[in-house]
Amino acid sequence: MELKQLGSTDLKISKLGLGIGGILGMKAFNEDQASKVLHEAYNKGINFFDTGSAYSFGNAEVRLGNLIKDVNRDKLVIATKGGTVHVKGNTYKKDYSRKQLTESLETSLRKLNLDYIDLFQLHSPQVKHLTDDVFETLELFKSQGKIRNIGVSCDGKVLDHVLNLDFFDTVMLTYNILEQEADNQIEKAAQKNIGVLIKSPMAHGLYSNDIFKLRGLSDVWYLLRVLKNYRPQLFKGYKYRYINSYPDWKGAEIALKFVIENQFVNAAMIGTTKTHHLNSNINVVQREINQELLNKIRG
């Protein structure tokens, strides 16, 4: 898979990045199976791996750290996030203080078994969290050599604010066939040479004809997550069910292709626990698609 420069950074990343979180990062998920997924991704050209300090109840970084021990560090781009703290169980809190961000970074470095992190991102802050103290803290991390680049994961008005700051090297935002509102923000970021990373590129499969078919634990977990967090979009997904009927394409493949065909997108973050799903996503990168279909999706 071709590697391209991420915004104004010196990082070169694959068009797809693998997210380490959710079930893949949980202690209950088999480590050997997780290893197969990550190493398959790496062997097929994915060099960008993204996680977060609070993902998978705090275990995602541990898992990623274990899985990359036998991989050449210089060939990897590792991203994580701070600002969301896992308290216990399903309880989380936001804390962007210098003390907490420092503790978060040090813990991330230890869990990941790394000397530095390529991209350290603030996780879903509000505008009020983006203070001079936070910026000074991030710059301090950078001057200490503990992080190489600074990013933020956000949407909506927070993203508008971020794009006017001229501080962050990258932005990670939501963009998919169901949520196309960020088109102008993506273009503005690219024009300012800010790296653009896309989360939820396949819209959680809310357009799928099989969303209520439960074939295993991961399907149950996924459906419960959808019903809890994305119920409004579930109904919107019915509008796009026509993408499941195109010959030689799966609906999820079309949804992913829609995102990576955007010329201003540097990488789309994918997540899976199955190697055959991973390979299906990877194959999408090189496949040609009917532009009329993409225009229909754009409306």
PDB file of C-alpha atoms in Angstrom, residues 106-258:
ATOM      1  CA  GLU A 106       3.793   8.465  30.647  1.00  0.00           C
ATOM      2  CA  THR A 107       1.340   5.602  31.087  1.00  0.00           C
ATOM      3  CA  SER A 108       0.838   5.345  27.326  1.00  0.00           C
ATOM      4  CA  LEU A 109       4.579   5.158  26.703  1.00  0.00           C
ATOM      5  CA  ARG A 110       4.891   2.411  29.309  1.00  0.00           C
ATOM      6  CA  LYS A 111       1.923   0.394  28.024  1.00  0.00           C
ATOM      7  CA  LEU A 112       3.031   0.726  24.413  1.00  0.00           C
ATOM      8  CA  ASN A 113       6.679  -0.080  25.263  1.00  0.00           C
ATOM      9  CA  LEU A 114       7.799   2.995  23.330  1.00  0.00           C
ATOM     10  CA  ASP A 115      10.288   5.832  23.840  1.00  0.00           C
ATOM     11  CA  TYR A 116       8.152   8.254  21.843  1.00  0.00           C
ATOM     12  CA  ILE A 117       4.734   8.495  20.214  1.00  0.00           C
ATOM     13  CA  ASP A 118       4.463   9.646  16.620  1.00  0.00           C
ATOM     14  CA  LEU A 119       1.107  11.365  17.069  1.00  0.00           C
ATOM     15  CA  PHE A 120      -0.415  12.359  20.419  1.00  0.00           C
ATOM     16  CA  GLN A 121      -4.024  13.535  20.114  1.00  0.00           C
ATOM     17  CA  LEU A 122      -6.464  15.228  22.441  1.00  0.00           C
ATOM     18  CA  HIS A 123      -9.516  12.993  22.693  1.00  0.00           C
ATOM     19  CA  SER A 124     -12.853  14.751  22.055  1.00  0.00           C
ATOM     20  CA  PRO A 125     -12.229  18.058  23.860  1.00  0.00           C
ATOM     21  CA  GLN A 126     -14.671  20.936  24.048  1.00  0.00           C
ATOM     22  CA  VAL A 127     -13.599  24.449  23.077  1.00  0.00           C
ATOM     23  CA  LYS A 128     -13.212  25.360  26.767  1.00  0.00           C
ATOM     24  CA  HIS A 129     -10.557  22.647  27.126  1.00  0.00           C
ATOM     25  CA  LEU A 130      -8.314  24.140  24.441  1.00  0.00           C
ATOM     26  CA  THR A 131      -6.403  26.514  26.690  1.00  0.00           C
ATOM     27  CA  ASP A 132      -2.921  28.003  26.573  1.00  0.00           C
ATOM     28  CA  ASP A 133      -1.913  25.669  29.403  1.00  0.00           C
ATOM     29  CA  VAL A 134      -2.946  22.645  27.334  1.00  0.00           C
ATOM     30  CA  PHE A 135      -1.018  23.917  24.321  1.00  0.00           C
ATOM     31  CA  GLU A 136       2.063  24.625  26.444  1.00  0.00           C
ATOM     32  CA  THR A 137       1.818  21.134  27.923  1.00  0.00           C
ATOM     33  CA  LEU A 138       1.705  19.531  24.481  1.00  0.00           C
ATOM     34  CA  GLU A 139       4.610  21.638  23.273  1.00  0.00           C
ATOM     35  CA  LEU A 140       6.546  20.582  26.371  1.00  0.00           C
ATOM     36  CA  PHE A 141       5.972  16.913  25.511  1.00  0.00           C
ATOM     37  CA  LYS A 142       7.253  17.631  22.030  1.00  0.00           C
ATOM     38  CA  SER A 143      10.374  19.433  23.261  1.00  0.00           C
ATOM     39  CA  GLN A 144      11.091  16.482  25.565  1.00  0.00           C
ATOM     40  CA  GLY A 145      11.054  14.155  22.560  1.00  0.00           C
ATOM     41  CA  LYS A 146       8.202  12.103  23.988  1.00  0.00           C
ATOM     42  CA  ILE A 147       5.839  12.953  21.133  1.00  0.00           C
ATOM     43  CA  ARG A 148       6.606  13.956  17.550  1.00  0.00           C
ATOM     44  CA  ASN A 149       3.319  15.503  16.403  1.00  0.00           C
ATOM     45  CA  ILE A 150       0.153  16.917  17.967  1.00  0.00           C
ATOM     46  CA  GLY A 151      -3.393  16.143  16.888  1.00  0.00           C
ATOM     47  CA  VAL A 152      -6.981  16.339  18.060  1.00  0.00           C
ATOM     48  CA  SER A 153     -10.053  14.168  17.600  1.00  0.00           C
ATOM     49  CA  CYS A 154     -13.188  16.317  17.382  1.00  0.00           C
ATOM     50  CA  ASP A 155     -16.187  17.327  15.279  1.00  0.00           C
ATOM     51  CA  GLY A 156     -18.618  20.158  14.660  1.00  0.00           C
ATOM     52  CA  LYS A 157     -18.024  23.556  16.262  1.00  0.00           C
ATOM     53  CA  VAL A 158     -14.948  22.304  18.098  1.00  0.00           C
ATOM     54  CA  LEU A 159     -13.408  21.359  14.765  1.00  0.00           C
ATOM     55  CA  ASP A 160     -14.258  24.805  13.368  1.00  0.00           C
ATOM     56  CA  HIS A 161     -12.423  26.335  16.318  1.00  0.00           C
ATOM     57  CA  VAL A 162      -9.444  24.017  15.897  1.00  0.00           C
ATOM     58  CA  LEU A 163      -9.068  24.869  12.219  1.00  0.00           C
ATOM     59  CA  ASN A 164      -8.679  28.541  13.142  1.00  0.00           C
ATOM     60  CA  LEU A 165      -5.964  27.952  15.744  1.00  0.00           C
ATOM     61  CA  ASP A 166      -2.970  27.038  13.569  1.00  0.00           C
ATOM     62  CA  PHE A 167      -1.699  24.735  16.321  1.00  0.00           C
ATOM     63  CA  PHE A 168      -2.549  21.111  15.552  1.00  0.00           C
ATOM     64  CA  ASP A 169      -0.694  18.980  13.021  1.00  0.00           C
ATOM     65  CA  THR A 170      -3.653  16.661  12.430  1.00  0.00           C
ATOM     66  CA  VAL A 171      -7.380  16.398  12.974  1.00  0.00           C
ATOM     67  CA  MET A 172      -9.404  13.216  13.317  1.00  0.00           C
ATOM     68  CA  LEU A 173     -13.075  13.643  12.506  1.00  0.00           C
ATOM     69  CA  THR A 174     -16.252  11.804  11.623  1.00  0.00           C
ATOM     70  CA  TYR A 175     -17.025  11.518   7.921  1.00  0.00           C
ATOM     71  CA  ASN A 176     -18.978   8.830   6.088  1.00  0.00           C
ATOM     72  CA  ILE A 177     -21.907   8.288   3.739  1.00  0.00           C
ATOM     73  CA  LEU A 178     -24.378   9.105   6.527  1.00  0.00           C
ATOM     74  CA  GLU A 179     -22.455  12.065   7.903  1.00  0.00           C
ATOM     75  CA  GLN A 180     -21.079  14.186   5.082  1.00  0.00           C
ATOM     76  CA  GLU A 181     -21.398  17.545   6.832  1.00  0.00           C
ATOM     77  CA  ALA A 182     -17.630  17.831   7.364  1.00  0.00           C
ATOM     78  CA  ASP A 183     -16.835  18.145   3.640  1.00  0.00           C
ATOM     79  CA  ASN A 184     -15.917  21.832   3.878  1.00  0.00           C
ATOM     80  CA  GLN A 185     -13.945  21.335   7.092  1.00  0.00           C
ATOM     81  CA  ILE A 186     -11.930  18.554   5.483  1.00  0.00           C
ATOM     82  CA  GLU A 187     -11.055  20.776   2.537  1.00  0.00           C
ATOM     83  CA  LYS A 188     -10.132  23.677   4.816  1.00  0.00           C
ATOM     84  CA  ALA A 189      -7.851  21.443   6.872  1.00  0.00           C
ATOM     85  CA  ALA A 190      -6.116  20.177   3.748  1.00  0.00           C
ATOM     86  CA  GLN A 191      -5.668  23.722   2.439  1.00  0.00           C
ATOM     87  CA  LYS A 192      -3.933  24.603   5.718  1.00  0.00           C
ATOM     88  CA  ASN A 193      -1.757  21.483   5.361  1.00  0.00           C
ATOM     89  CA  ILE A 194      -3.308  19.855   8.418  1.00  0.00           C
ATOM     90  CA  GLY A 195      -3.411  16.074   8.207  1.00  0.00           C
ATOM     91  CA  VAL A 196      -6.943  14.664   7.874  1.00  0.00           C
ATOM     92  CA  LEU A 197      -7.794  11.347   9.541  1.00  0.00           C
ATOM     93  CA  ILE A 198     -11.288   9.890   9.363  1.00  0.00           C
ATOM     94  CA  LYS A 199     -12.978   7.965  12.164  1.00  0.00           C
ATOM     95  CA  SER A 200     -16.111   5.859  11.607  1.00  0.00           C
ATOM     96  CA  PRO A 201     -15.572   5.812   7.812  1.00  0.00           C
ATOM     97  CA  MET A 202     -18.009   2.933   7.336  1.00  0.00           C
ATOM     98  CA  ALA A 203     -20.736   4.542   9.464  1.00  0.00           C
ATOM     99  CA  HIS A 204     -20.831   1.546  11.791  1.00  0.00           C
ATOM    100  CA  GLY A 205     -22.553  -0.464   9.062  1.00  0.00           C
ATOM    101  CA  LEU A 206     -25.860   1.296   9.739  1.00  0.00           C
ATOM    102  CA  TYR A 207     -26.854   0.822   6.083  1.00  0.00           C
ATOM    103  CA  SER A 208     -26.317  -2.944   6.216  1.00  0.00           C
ATOM    104  CA  ASN A 209     -29.082  -5.458   5.547  1.00  0.00           C
ATOM    105  CA  ASP A 210     -27.445  -7.716   8.152  1.00  0.00           C
ATOM    106  CA  ILE A 211     -27.187  -5.346  11.074  1.00  0.00           C
ATOM    107  CA  PHE A 212     -29.651  -7.354  13.164  1.00  0.00           C
ATOM    108  CA  LYS A 213     -28.136 -10.746  12.281  1.00  0.00           C
ATOM    109  CA  LEU A 214     -26.213 -11.953  15.318  1.00  0.00           C
ATOM    110  CA  ARG A 215     -23.607 -14.622  14.555  1.00  0.00           C
ATOM    111  CA  GLY A 216     -21.292 -14.216  17.499  1.00  0.00           C
ATOM    112  CA  LEU A 217     -20.221 -12.173  20.517  1.00  0.00           C
ATOM    113  CA  SER A 218     -18.743  -9.387  18.411  1.00  0.00           C
ATOM    114  CA  ASP A 219     -22.068  -8.970  16.558  1.00  0.00           C
ATOM    115  CA  VAL A 220     -23.953  -8.709  19.857  1.00  0.00           C
ATOM    116  CA  TRP A 221     -21.457  -6.173  21.240  1.00  0.00           C
ATOM    117  CA  TYR A 222     -21.617  -4.169  18.033  1.00  0.00           C
ATOM    118  CA  LEU A 223     -25.439  -4.055  17.900  1.00  0.00           C
ATOM    119  CA  LEU A 224     -25.703  -3.002  21.537  1.00  0.00           C
ATOM    120  CA  ARG A 225     -23.178  -0.225  20.877  1.00  0.00           C
ATOM    121  CA  VAL A 226     -25.169   0.938  17.846  1.00  0.00           C
ATOM    122  CA  LEU A 227     -28.453   0.975  19.752  1.00  0.00           C
ATOM    123  CA  LYS A 228     -26.850   2.917  22.591  1.00  0.00           C
ATOM    124  CA  ASN A 229     -24.848   5.486  20.641  1.00  0.00           C
ATOM    125  CA  TYR A 230     -26.164   5.666  17.078  1.00  0.00           C
ATOM    126  CA  ARG A 231     -29.894   4.999  17.150  1.00  0.00           C
ATOM    127  CA  PRO A 232     -30.837   8.179  15.207  1.00  0.00           C
ATOM    128  CA  GLN A 233     -28.342   7.336  12.451  1.00  0.00           C
ATOM    129  CA  LEU A 234     -29.728   3.789  12.310  1.00  0.00           C
ATOM    130  CA  PHE A 235     -32.896   5.105  10.729  1.00  0.00           C
ATOM    131  CA  LYS A 236     -30.894   7.346   8.397  1.00  0.00           C
ATOM    132  CA  GLY A 237     -28.999   4.264   7.260  1.00  0.00           C
ATOM    133  CA  TYR A 238     -32.102   2.883   5.557  1.00  0.00           C
ATOM    134  CA  LYS A 239     -31.718   5.626   2.941  1.00  0.00           C
ATOM    135  CA  TYR A 240     -28.437   4.096   1.805  1.00  0.00           C
ATOM    136  CA  ARG A 241     -29.339   0.424   1.794  1.00  0.00           C
ATOM    137  CA  TYR A 242     -29.222   0.510  -1.992  1.00  0.00           C
ATOM    138  CA  ILE A 243     -25.407   0.268  -1.796  1.00  0.00           C
ATOM    139  CA  ASN A 244     -25.827  -3.373  -0.743  1.00  0.00           C
ATOM    140  CA  SER A 245     -27.178  -4.331  -4.158  1.00  0.00           C
ATOM    141  CA  TYR A 246     -24.265  -3.415  -6.447  1.00  0.00           C
ATOM    142  CA  PRO A 247     -22.608  -6.383  -8.209  1.00  0.00           C
ATOM    143  CA  ASP A 248     -19.124  -7.355  -6.996  1.00  0.00           C
ATOM    144  CA  TRP A 249     -19.256  -4.870  -4.131  1.00  0.00           C
ATOM    145  CA  LYS A 250     -20.266  -5.166  -0.505  1.00  0.00           C
ATOM    146  CA  GLY A 251     -22.047  -2.228   1.059  1.00  0.00           C
ATOM    147  CA  ALA A 252     -19.226  -1.714   3.552  1.00  0.00           C
ATOM    148  CA  GLU A 253     -16.676  -1.629   0.723  1.00  0.00           C
ATOM    149  CA  ILE A 254     -18.613   1.070  -1.102  1.00  0.00           C
ATOM    150  CA  ALA A 255     -18.943   3.075   2.108  1.00  0.00           C
ATOM    151  CA  LEU A 256     -15.185   2.910   2.701  1.00  0.00           C
ATOM    152  CA  LYS A 257     -14.365   3.734  -0.915  1.00  0.00           C
ATOM    153  CA  PHE A 258     -16.570   6.820  -0.695  1.00  0.00           C
TER     154      PHE A 258
END
